[in-house]
Amino acid sequence: MKIWLDGAIRDAAVARIDPADRGFTLGDGVFETIRARAGAPLHLERHLRRLRTGLAVLGISLTRSDAELAAAIGDALAANGHLDAAVRLTVSRGPAARGLWPQELGPQELGSATVVITCVPALFTLGTARLIVCSSTRRNEFSPLSRIKSINCLDAVLAKREALERGAEDALLLNAQGRVAEASAANVFVWLKGRLATPPVVEGALPGIARELLIERCGAVEASMTERDLRASDAVFLTNSLSLREATHLDGAPLSRRPNLLEDIRCALESGETGALP
Amino acid sequence: MKIWLDGAIRDAAVARIDPADRGFTLGDGVFETIRARAGAPLHLERHLRRLRTGLAVLGISLTRSDAELAAAIGDALAANGHLDAAVRLTVSRGPAARGLWPQELGPQELGSATVVITCVPALFTLGTARLIVCSSTRRNEFSPLSRIKSINCLDAVLAKREALERGAEDALLLNAQGRVAEASAANVFVWLKGRLATPPVVEGALPGIARELLIERCGAVEASMTERDLRASDAVFLTNSLSLREATHLDGAPLSRRPNLLEDIRCALESGETGALP
C-alpha cells in the first residue's frame, strides 16, 4: 500500500511518523474520511471546508492549499490504482516538545503540521444496523470537539465496541442531557410526522457531509430528540460519507421501517434535487 | 535523544511510528507522565496500576509485564544519562485497518500495542499560577475517559491554550454540570474550613497520583466544588507528578493564600506521614 505523507508518495510499510508527533502523543489533529468514485473524491470542497474549520478551532496552521490537498489525494488514489475508495486525510499539529502547550512558546501556533493520506478500496454501502443506546459513554456537547472531526475518537471507539459486544452493529451516543447526539461514526436521522429530522450540532452531533446534503437537498431539519422519539418514528437511519444504513432495532426492540427508504434517500442525495423524496 | 520503542532503545530522530497506528489515527491509547529522581522513577507502581486500569477500560492488551516496563524506563533514563527527568510512557493499541473497530474482527482486542518511552531532563517545580475558568470547553464526567489518562487530550490542549491567550498559566475545567473538575493537566485542591479537598473522580477529575497521595497521606477529602468555593477558600493549589503550584488569581481576581503552603504540602507528601500538615 502507498500513502501520501508530507509531500510524497511512500510505501506504507516504511513510512514514518515521528513518535513526538502530537497526533500520536495527544490526539492533536483532525481528519476527513472521503469517498472516491471513479478515481475522484466526492464532495471534496465540503470536506476541506470542514477540515479547515477543525484546524481553526485547534489553532493548527496548514500551509498547503486546497488545490495541493486535492492533488495529493489524486496522487494517493493513482499510486494505489483505486477507483472506488475510502480516502482518509489526516492533519496533525506535528512533532513538538513535551507538554500540552509548551509554555515557552506562548499562545502561538506550534509545530509544522503532518499530513497523511491513505486510501483503501471501498464501495458505498446500503445496509441495515441493529442499534443500542450506548451506556458506556456520552458525547460532550459542551466541547467544541463535538463539532469538529478530531483525532480524539475514543468515545466513539468505546461506543462501537459496546455495540459489537452487545450483538448490535452500532451505538447511539446520548449527550450530557440524555438526548440523542449521533451514532459512533454516523449521523442519525428519523422520519417523523412526514419530515426528516436529525439532532442539532449544538446537541453534540458532528456536522457530517451527508447530513449537510440531506439538510440542503432533502429538506431535513435539525430537531432535538430522545430515544423515545426514535421509537415513535416511521424510520431511523444512519448516514456518513461511505454508507447509508437503516436501523432495524434499538436495544433489541424492532423499529418501524419504511419501504425503499435507503434507495429513496440515495436518489435524493445523488440527484441533488430539493424535494426529490417521495 | 534516545527513546525506548517496542523493545529497544532507538535514536528519536529516526524512530518510526506506523502512520496506521491507532494512537495517531484515533488517539487510541493511554500514557503516564512519571517523575524520575536520581535516575529512578517515583511511584512507579501507582503509575503502572493506573496505566493498566486505562488499558482495561479501552480493551488494549499489553503483554509486557510491569517488571519489563520498569526495566525499559530504566534503560531510557540511562541511555539519555538523565537523573532528574520527566518520563513519558505511552501505550497505543498499535497499527490496524481503517475504522473505529474493524467489524470483521468482532469485539475482541485489536492490534499489537505500541509502547514508547521518552524522557527529558526535569526537576520537580514549586510555583504559582494565575488561573482562569475555561470557557472554551468542559470535562465530560459521563465518559470513562475522564477517569483514565488517555491520548485524547484535546480538551486539555484547548483549555491550556485559552489560559495562555488570556494571560494566565492554567485553566480550570468545569464539568457538564458546571462544577470544578480539574486543571488542564493537574488536579485542583482547596484549603477550606481547615481541611484539604479536591473534586471527586465522578465529577470528571482524573485520579492523579499526587492527588492519591494527598488523600492517603494528608487526609485530603473528595468534595464537589464550584468556582465560588474556590474563591471562598483559604488557598487553592494544583498538583501533578512534576509540580505543585499555588493559584494566585482566578479570572484576574486574587485568591486567598496560605504562608508556606507549597513547602508544607511537599513535606507532607514526601514524608509519607499522615497528618504531617500543620
Coordinates of C-alpha atoms in Angstrom, one line a residue:
Chain A
M1 CA 0.0 0.0 0.0
K2 CA 1.2 3.5 -0.8
I3 CA 0.4 6.5 1.3
W4 CA 0.9 10.2 0.8
L5 CA 2.9 11.7 3.6
D6 CA 4.1 15.3 3.9
G7 CA 4.6 15.9 0.2
A8 CA 5.5 12.5 -1.3
I9 CA 4.0 9.1 -2.0
R10 CA 5.7 6.5 0.2
D11 CA 5.5 2.8 0.9
A12 CA 3.1 2.5 3.9
A13 CA 5.3 -0.3 5.3
V14 CA 8.2 2.1 5.9
A15 CA 6.5 5.5 6.1
R16 CA 7.5 7.1 9.4
I17 CA 5.5 9.3 11.9
D18 CA 7.7 10.9 14.5
P19 CA 7.0 9.4 17.9
A20 CA 6.9 13.0 19.1
D21 CA 4.1 13.9 16.7
R22 CA 1.3 15.5 18.7
G23 CA -1.2 13.4 16.7
F24 CA 0.3 10.3 18.5
T25 CA 1.0 11.9 21.9
L26 CA -2.1 14.0 22.4
G27 CA -4.6 13.1 19.6
D28 CA -3.9 16.7 18.4
G29 CA -5.3 16.8 14.9
V30 CA -8.2 16.4 12.6
F31 CA -9.2 14.1 9.8
E32 CA -11.7 13.5 6.9
T33 CA -13.0 10.3 5.5
I34 CA -13.8 10.9 1.9
R35 CA -15.5 8.6 -0.6
A36 CA -13.8 8.4 -4.0
R37 CA -15.8 7.2 -7.1
A38 CA -14.2 6.5 -10.4
G39 CA -10.9 7.8 -9.0
A40 CA -12.3 11.2 -7.9
P41 CA -13.1 12.3 -4.3
L42 CA -16.7 13.3 -3.8
H43 CA -17.7 16.5 -2.1
L44 CA -14.1 17.4 -1.6
E45 CA -14.8 21.1 -1.2
R46 CA -17.1 20.4 1.7
H47 CA -14.7 18.0 3.3
L48 CA -11.8 20.5 3.0
R49 CA -14.0 23.3 4.4
R50 CA -14.8 21.1 7.5
L51 CA -11.2 20.2 7.8
R52 CA -10.2 23.9 7.9
T53 CA -12.8 24.7 10.4
G54 CA -11.4 22.0 12.6
L55 CA -7.8 23.2 12.1
A56 CA -9.0 26.8 13.1
V57 CA -10.7 25.5 16.3
L58 CA -7.5 23.8 17.3
G59 CA -5.2 26.6 16.1
I60 CA -3.3 24.3 13.7
S61 CA -1.6 26.1 10.8
L62 CA -1.6 24.2 7.5
T63 CA 0.3 25.9 4.7
R64 CA -0.8 23.5 2.0
S65 CA -3.7 24.9 -0.2
D66 CA -6.9 23.1 -1.0
A67 CA -5.6 22.6 -4.5
E68 CA -2.4 20.9 -3.2
L69 CA -4.5 18.6 -0.9
A70 CA -6.8 17.7 -3.8
A71 CA -3.7 16.9 -6.0
A72 CA -2.3 14.8 -3.1
I73 CA -5.5 12.8 -2.8
G74 CA -5.4 12.2 -6.5
D75 CA -1.8 11.0 -6.3
A76 CA -2.6 8.7 -3.4
L77 CA -5.6 7.1 -5.4
A78 CA -3.5 6.8 -8.5
A79 CA -0.5 5.3 -6.7
N80 CA -2.7 2.6 -5.4
G81 CA -4.7 2.1 -8.6
H82 CA -8.0 2.7 -6.7
L83 CA -11.2 3.9 -8.4
D84 CA -13.8 3.4 -5.7
A85 CA -12.2 4.0 -2.3
A86 CA -12.3 5.4 1.2
V87 CA -9.8 8.1 1.5
R88 CA -8.6 9.3 4.8
L89 CA -6.9 12.7 5.1
T90 CA -5.3 13.3 8.5
V91 CA -3.7 16.5 9.6
S92 CA -1.9 16.6 13.0
R93 CA -0.1 19.5 14.6
G94 CA 3.2 17.7 14.0
P95 CA 6.1 17.0 16.3
A96 CA 6.7 19.1 19.4
A97 CA 8.3 19.1 22.8
R98 CA 6.6 17.6 25.8
G99 CA 3.5 19.3 27.3
L100 CA 0.0 20.3 26.3
W101 CA 1.3 23.6 25.0
P102 CA 5.0 24.1 25.7
Q103 CA 4.8 27.3 27.7
E104 CA 8.0 28.9 26.5
L105 CA 6.4 29.2 23.1
G106 CA 3.4 31.2 24.2
P107 CA -0.1 31.0 22.7
Q108 CA 1.1 31.0 19.1
E109 CA 0.8 28.0 16.9
L110 CA 3.1 25.1 17.4
G111 CA 4.9 22.8 15.1
S112 CA 4.7 22.1 11.5
A113 CA 1.6 20.1 10.6
T114 CA 1.9 16.5 9.5
V115 CA -0.4 15.5 6.6
V116 CA -1.1 11.8 5.8
I117 CA -3.4 10.5 3.1
T118 CA -4.3 6.8 3.0
C119 CA -6.9 5.0 0.8
V120 CA -8.4 1.6 0.7
P121 CA -10.8 0.1 -1.8
A122 CA -14.4 0.7 -0.7
L123 CA -17.8 0.9 -2.3
F124 CA -20.7 3.0 -0.9
T125 CA -22.8 0.6 1.0
L126 CA -26.5 0.4 1.8
G127 CA -27.4 -1.8 4.7
T128 CA -29.1 -2.2 8.0
A129 CA -28.0 -1.9 11.5
R130 CA -29.2 -3.0 14.9
L131 CA -28.6 -0.2 17.3
I132 CA -28.1 0.0 21.0
V133 CA -28.2 3.1 23.2
C134 CA -24.6 3.4 24.4
S135 CA -24.3 3.1 28.2
S136 CA -20.6 3.3 28.5
T137 CA -20.1 6.9 27.4
R138 CA -21.7 10.1 26.1
R139 CA -21.0 12.9 23.7
N140 CA -19.8 16.1 25.3
E141 CA -21.8 18.9 23.6
F142 CA -20.0 21.4 25.8
S143 CA -16.8 20.8 23.9
P144 CA -16.1 22.3 20.5
L145 CA -14.5 18.9 19.7
S146 CA -18.1 17.6 19.3
R147 CA -18.4 19.9 16.3
I148 CA -15.1 19.0 14.5
K149 CA -13.7 15.8 13.3
S150 CA -10.7 15.5 15.6
I151 CA -8.4 12.5 16.2
N152 CA -9.9 12.3 19.7
C153 CA -12.1 9.3 18.8
L154 CA -12.1 7.2 21.9
D155 CA -15.6 7.8 23.0
A156 CA -16.7 6.6 19.5
V157 CA -14.4 3.6 19.8
L158 CA -15.9 2.7 23.2
A159 CA -19.4 3.1 21.8
K160 CA -18.7 0.9 18.7
R161 CA -17.1 -1.7 20.9
E162 CA -20.1 -1.8 23.2
A163 CA -22.4 -2.2 20.2
L164 CA -20.4 -5.2 19.0
E165 CA -20.2 -6.7 22.4
R166 CA -24.0 -6.4 22.8
G167 CA -24.6 -8.1 19.4
A168 CA -25.5 -4.9 17.6
E169 CA -23.8 -3.0 14.7
D170 CA -23.8 0.5 16.0
A171 CA -24.5 2.6 19.1
L172 CA -26.4 5.8 19.7
L173 CA -24.4 8.3 21.8
L174 CA -26.5 10.4 24.1
N175 CA -25.3 13.9 25.1
A176 CA -24.8 15.1 28.7
Q177 CA -28.5 16.0 28.8
G178 CA -29.5 12.5 27.8
R179 CA -30.7 13.5 24.3
V180 CA -29.6 11.7 21.1
A181 CA -26.4 13.1 19.5
E182 CA -25.2 10.7 16.9
A183 CA -24.0 7.1 16.2
S184 CA -20.4 6.1 16.7
A185 CA -19.3 7.3 13.2
A186 CA -22.6 8.4 11.6
N187 CA -25.3 10.9 11.9
V188 CA -28.8 9.8 12.9
F189 CA -32.0 10.7 11.0
V190 CA -35.6 10.0 11.8
W191 CA -38.6 10.1 9.5
L192 CA -41.2 11.5 11.9
K193 CA -44.5 13.1 11.1
G194 CA -43.7 13.3 7.4
R195 CA -40.4 15.1 7.7
L196 CA -36.7 14.1 8.1
A197 CA -35.1 15.3 11.3
T198 CA -31.6 15.0 12.7
P199 CA -30.1 16.1 16.1
P200 CA -28.7 19.7 16.0
V201 CA -24.9 20.2 16.1
V202 CA -25.3 22.0 19.5
E203 CA -26.6 18.8 20.9
G204 CA -23.3 17.1 20.1
A205 CA -23.9 15.9 16.5
L206 CA -20.9 16.1 14.2
P207 CA -21.7 18.2 11.2
G208 CA -21.5 15.3 8.7
I209 CA -21.2 15.9 5.0
A210 CA -24.1 13.5 4.1
R211 CA -26.1 15.2 6.9
E212 CA -25.4 18.6 5.4
L213 CA -26.5 17.4 2.0
L214 CA -29.7 15.9 3.4
I215 CA -30.5 19.3 5.0
E216 CA -29.7 21.3 1.9
R217 CA -31.2 19.0 -0.7
C218 CA -33.9 17.0 1.0
G219 CA -35.4 19.5 3.4
A220 CA -34.2 17.6 6.5
V221 CA -34.4 19.7 9.7
E222 CA -32.5 19.9 12.9
A223 CA -34.5 18.8 15.9
S224 CA -33.6 17.7 19.4
M225 CA -34.7 14.1 20.0
T226 CA -34.7 11.4 22.6
E227 CA -34.7 7.7 22.4
R228 CA -38.5 7.8 22.7
D229 CA -38.7 9.9 19.5
L230 CA -36.7 7.3 17.7
R231 CA -39.0 4.5 18.8
A232 CA -42.0 6.6 17.8
S233 CA -40.7 7.5 14.3
D234 CA -41.6 5.9 11.0
A235 CA -37.9 5.1 10.2
V236 CA -34.5 5.7 11.6
F237 CA -31.3 5.7 9.5
L238 CA -27.6 6.5 9.7
T239 CA -25.6 8.5 7.3
N240 CA -21.9 9.0 6.7
S241 CA -19.7 9.5 3.6
L242 CA -19.4 5.8 3.0
S243 CA -22.8 4.3 3.9
L244 CA -26.5 4.7 4.4
R245 CA -27.9 2.2 6.9
E246 CA -31.5 1.7 8.1
A247 CA -31.8 0.9 11.8
T248 CA -33.8 -2.2 12.4
H249 CA -33.7 -2.5 16.2
L250 CA -33.0 -0.3 19.2
D251 CA -31.8 -2.2 22.3
G252 CA -33.4 -5.3 20.8
A253 CA -36.8 -3.8 20.1
P254 CA -37.8 -3.5 16.4
L255 CA -38.1 -0.1 14.9
S256 CA -40.6 1.0 12.3
R257 CA -39.3 0.8 8.8
R258 CA -40.2 2.5 5.6
P259 CA -40.2 0.6 2.2
N260 CA -37.4 1.7 -0.1
L261 CA -36.2 4.2 2.4
L262 CA -32.5 3.9 1.6
E263 CA -32.9 3.9 -2.2
D264 CA -35.1 7.0 -1.9
I265 CA -32.6 8.7 0.3
R266 CA -29.7 7.8 -2.0
C267 CA -31.6 9.0 -5.1
A268 CA -32.4 12.3 -3.4
L269 CA -28.8 12.7 -2.3
E270 CA -27.4 11.9 -5.7
S271 CA -29.9 13.8 -7.8
G272 CA -29.2 16.9 -5.7
E273 CA -32.8 17.9 -6.2
T274 CA -34.7 19.5 -3.5
G275 CA -37.8 17.6 -2.7
A276 CA -36.7 14.5 -4.5
L277 CA -38.0 12.4 -1.7
P278 CA -41.5 11.0 -2.1
Chain B
M1 CA 17.7 12.0 22.2
K2 CA 17.2 8.3 22.7
I3 CA 13.8 6.7 23.2
W4 CA 12.6 3.2 24.0
L5 CA 10.3 1.9 21.4
D6 CA 8.8 -1.6 21.3
G7 CA 11.7 -3.4 22.9
A8 CA 14.8 -1.4 22.0
I9 CA 16.5 1.9 22.6
R10 CA 16.5 3.9 19.4
D11 CA 17.6 7.3 18.2
A12 CA 14.5 9.6 18.4
A13 CA 15.4 11.3 15.2
V14 CA 14.8 8.1 13.2
A15 CA 12.4 6.1 15.4
R16 CA 9.2 5.2 13.5
I17 CA 5.6 5.1 14.4
D18 CA 3.5 3.4 11.7
P19 CA 1.0 6.0 10.2
A20 CA -1.7 3.3 10.7
D21 CA -1.0 3.2 14.4
R22 CA -4.4 3.8 16.2
G23 CA -2.6 6.2 18.6
F24 CA -2.1 8.5 15.6
T25 CA -5.3 7.9 13.8
L26 CA -7.8 7.8 16.7
G27 CA -5.9 8.8 19.8
D28 CA -6.4 5.2 20.9
G29 CA -4.0 4.7 23.8
V30 CA -3.0 5.8 27.3
F31 CA 0.0 7.4 28.8
E32 CA 1.7 8.2 32.1
T33 CA 4.0 11.1 33.0
I34 CA 6.4 9.9 35.7
R35 CA 8.9 11.9 37.6
A36 CA 12.4 10.4 37.9
R37 CA 14.7 11.4 40.7
A38 CA 18.3 10.2 40.9
G39 CA 17.7 8.0 37.9
A40 CA 14.7 6.2 39.4
P41 CA 11.0 6.7 38.6
L42 CA 8.9 7.7 41.5
H43 CA 5.6 6.0 42.5
L44 CA 6.1 3.7 39.5
E45 CA 3.8 1.0 41.0
R46 CA 1.0 3.6 41.2
H47 CA 1.6 4.8 37.7
L48 CA 1.6 1.3 36.2
R49 CA -1.6 0.4 38.1
R50 CA -3.3 3.5 36.6
L51 CA -1.9 2.7 33.2
R52 CA -3.4 -0.9 33.4
T53 CA -6.7 0.5 34.5
G54 CA -6.8 2.7 31.4
L55 CA -5.8 -0.2 29.1
A56 CA -8.6 -2.3 30.6
V57 CA -11.2 0.4 30.0
L58 CA -10.1 0.6 26.4
G59 CA -9.6 -3.2 26.0
I60 CA -6.0 -2.8 24.9
S61 CA -3.9 -5.9 25.6
L62 CA -0.3 -5.3 26.7
T63 CA 1.8 -8.4 27.0
R64 CA 4.8 -6.7 28.7
S65 CA 4.9 -7.1 32.5
D66 CA 5.4 -4.3 35.0
A67 CA 8.9 -5.5 35.5
E68 CA 9.6 -5.2 31.8
L69 CA 8.2 -1.7 31.7
A70 CA 10.2 -0.7 34.8
A71 CA 13.4 -2.0 33.1
A72 CA 12.6 -0.2 29.9
I73 CA 12.1 3.1 31.8
G74 CA 15.5 2.5 33.5
D75 CA 17.1 1.8 30.1
A76 CA 15.6 5.0 28.6
L77 CA 16.9 7.1 31.5
A78 CA 20.3 5.5 31.3
A79 CA 20.5 5.9 27.5
N80 CA 20.0 9.6 27.9
G81 CA 22.1 10.0 31.0
H82 CA 19.2 11.6 32.9
L83 CA 18.9 11.6 36.7
D84 CA 16.1 14.0 37.3
A85 CA 13.6 13.7 34.4
A86 CA 10.1 13.7 33.2
V87 CA 9.4 10.2 31.8
R88 CA 6.5 9.6 29.4
L89 CA 5.3 6.1 28.9
T90 CA 2.8 5.8 26.1
V91 CA 0.9 2.7 25.1
S92 CA -1.3 2.7 22.0
R93 CA -3.4 -0.1 20.6
G94 CA -1.0 -0.3 17.7
P95 CA -1.5 -0.3 13.9
A96 CA -4.8 -1.6 12.5
A97 CA -7.0 -1.4 9.4
R98 CA -9.3 1.6 8.9
G99 CA -12.4 2.0 11.1
L100 CA -13.3 2.6 14.7
W101 CA -13.3 -1.1 15.3
P102 CA -12.9 -3.1 12.1
Q103 CA -16.1 -5.1 12.1
E104 CA -14.8 -8.3 10.7
L105 CA -12.7 -8.8 13.8
G106 CA -15.6 -8.7 16.2
P107 CA -15.4 -7.4 19.7
Q108 CA -12.1 -8.9 20.6
E109 CA -9.0 -6.9 21.1
L110 CA -7.3 -5.4 18.1
G111 CA -3.7 -5.0 17.1
S112 CA -0.4 -5.3 18.9
A113 CA 0.2 -2.5 21.3
T114 CA 2.9 0.1 20.6
V115 CA 5.0 1.1 23.6
V116 CA 7.0 4.3 23.6
I117 CA 9.1 5.7 26.5
T118 CA 10.6 9.2 26.2
C119 CA 12.4 11.2 28.9
V120 CA 13.6 14.8 29.2
P121 CA 15.5 16.5 32.0
A122 CA 13.1 18.0 34.5
L123 CA 13.1 19.0 38.2
F124 CA 10.1 18.9 40.4
T125 CA 8.9 22.5 40.5
L126 CA 7.1 24.7 43.1
G127 CA 5.5 27.7 41.7
T128 CA 2.4 29.9 41.3
A129 CA -0.3 30.0 38.7
R130 CA -2.8 32.5 37.6
L131 CA -6.0 30.6 36.8
I132 CA -8.9 31.2 34.5
V133 CA -12.1 29.3 34.3
C134 CA -12.1 27.7 30.9
S135 CA -14.9 29.0 28.7
S136 CA -14.0 27.1 25.6
T137 CA -14.6 23.5 26.7
R138 CA -15.6 21.3 29.6
R139 CA -14.7 17.9 31.1
N140 CA -17.1 15.1 30.2
E141 CA -17.8 13.3 33.5
F142 CA -20.2 11.0 31.7
S143 CA -17.2 9.4 29.8
P144 CA -14.9 6.8 31.3
L145 CA -12.2 8.8 29.5
S146 CA -12.4 11.4 32.3
R147 CA -11.1 8.7 34.7
I148 CA -8.2 7.4 32.7
K149 CA -5.2 9.1 31.2
S150 CA -5.9 8.6 27.5
I151 CA -4.2 10.2 24.5
N152 CA -7.5 12.1 23.8
C153 CA -6.0 15.3 25.3
L154 CA -7.6 17.9 23.1
D155 CA -10.0 19.4 25.6
A156 CA -6.9 19.9 27.9
V157 CA -5.0 21.4 25.0
L158 CA -7.8 23.9 24.3
A159 CA -8.0 24.8 28.0
K160 CA -4.3 25.4 28.3
R161 CA -4.2 27.5 25.1
E162 CA -7.1 29.6 26.3
A163 CA -5.2 30.2 29.6
L164 CA -2.1 31.4 27.8
E165 CA -4.2 33.6 25.4
R166 CA -5.9 35.2 28.4
G167 CA -2.6 35.9 30.2
A168 CA -2.9 33.1 32.8
E169 CA -0.9 30.0 33.3
D170 CA -3.6 27.4 33.7
A171 CA -7.3 26.9 33.3
L172 CA -9.9 25.2 35.4
L173 CA -12.2 22.9 33.5
L174 CA -15.7 22.7 34.7
N175 CA -17.8 19.5 34.1
A176 CA -21.1 19.3 32.3
Q177 CA -22.9 20.4 35.5
G178 CA -20.7 23.4 35.8
R179 CA -18.8 22.2 38.8
V180 CA -15.0 22.2 39.0
A181 CA -13.3 19.1 37.7
E182 CA -9.6 19.8 37.3
A183 CA -7.0 22.0 35.7
S184 CA -5.6 21.3 32.2
A185 CA -3.0 18.8 33.4
A186 CA -3.3 18.9 37.2
N187 CA -5.7 18.2 40.0
V188 CA -7.2 21.1 42.0
F189 CA -7.1 21.2 45.8
V190 CA -8.6 23.8 48.1
W191 CA -7.9 24.5 51.7
L192 CA -11.3 25.2 53.1
K193 CA -12.5 25.2 56.7
G194 CA -9.4 23.6 57.9
R195 CA -9.3 20.7 55.5
L196 CA -7.9 19.8 52.1
A197 CA -10.5 19.0 49.5
T198 CA -10.4 18.0 45.8
P199 CA -13.2 17.3 43.3
P200 CA -14.3 13.7 43.1
V201 CA -13.4 11.5 40.2
V202 CA -17.1 11.1 39.4
E203 CA -17.1 14.9 38.7
G204 CA -14.6 14.5 36.0
A205 CA -11.3 14.7 37.9
L206 CA -8.5 12.5 36.7
P207 CA -7.3 10.2 39.5
G208 CA -3.9 11.8 39.7
I209 CA -1.0 10.1 41.6
A210 CA -0.1 13.2 43.6
R211 CA -3.9 13.6 44.3
E212 CA -4.0 10.0 45.5
L213 CA -1.0 10.6 47.8
L214 CA -2.6 13.7 49.3
I215 CA -5.8 11.7 50.1
E216 CA -3.9 8.8 51.6
R217 CA -1.2 10.6 53.4
C218 CA -2.5 14.1 54.2
G219 CA -6.2 13.4 54.9
A220 CA -7.5 15.3 51.9
V221 CA -11.1 14.5 51.1
E222 CA -13.1 14.4 47.9
A223 CA -15.8 17.1 47.7
S224 CA -17.8 18.6 44.9
M225 CA -17.0 22.3 44.4
T226 CA -17.8 25.3 42.4
E227 CA -15.9 28.4 41.4
R228 CA -17.4 30.1 44.4
D229 CA -15.9 27.6 46.8
L230 CA -12.5 28.3 45.3
R231 CA -13.0 32.0 45.8
A232 CA -14.1 31.4 49.4
S233 CA -11.2 29.0 50.3
D234 CA -8.1 29.8 52.2
A235 CA -5.8 28.6 49.5
V236 CA -6.1 26.8 46.1
F237 CA -3.3 24.7 44.6
L238 CA -2.6 22.4 41.7
T239 CA -0.8 19.1 41.8
N240 CA 0.6 16.7 39.3
S241 CA 3.6 14.4 39.2
L242 CA 6.0 17.1 38.2
S243 CA 4.8 20.2 40.1
L244 CA 3.0 21.8 42.9
R245 CA 1.6 25.3 42.1
E246 CA -0.3 27.7 44.3
A247 CA -3.1 29.6 42.5
T248 CA -2.8 33.3 42.9
H249 CA -5.7 34.6 40.8
L250 CA -8.9 33.3 39.3
D251 CA -10.1 35.2 36.3
G252 CA -8.0 38.1 37.4
A253 CA -9.3 38.3 41.0
P254 CA -6.8 37.5 43.7
L255 CA -7.3 34.3 45.7
S256 CA -6.5 33.8 49.4
R257 CA -3.1 32.4 50.0
R258 CA -1.6 30.5 52.9
P259 CA 2.0 31.1 54.0
N260 CA 4.4 28.2 53.3
L261 CA 1.6 26.2 51.7
L262 CA 3.6 24.5 49.0
E263 CA 6.5 23.7 51.3
D264 CA 4.1 22.2 53.8
I265 CA 2.4 20.1 51.1
R266 CA 5.6 18.9 49.7
C267 CA 6.9 17.9 53.1
A268 CA 3.7 16.1 53.9
L269 CA 3.8 14.3 50.5
E270 CA 7.5 13.3 50.8
S271 CA 7.4 12.3 54.5
G272 CA 4.5 10.0 53.8
E273 CA 3.2 10.7 57.3
T274 CA -0.4 11.1 57.9
G275 CA -1.2 14.4 59.5
A276 CA 2.2 15.9 58.6
L277 CA 0.4 19.1 57.7
P278 CA 0.2 21.8 60.3

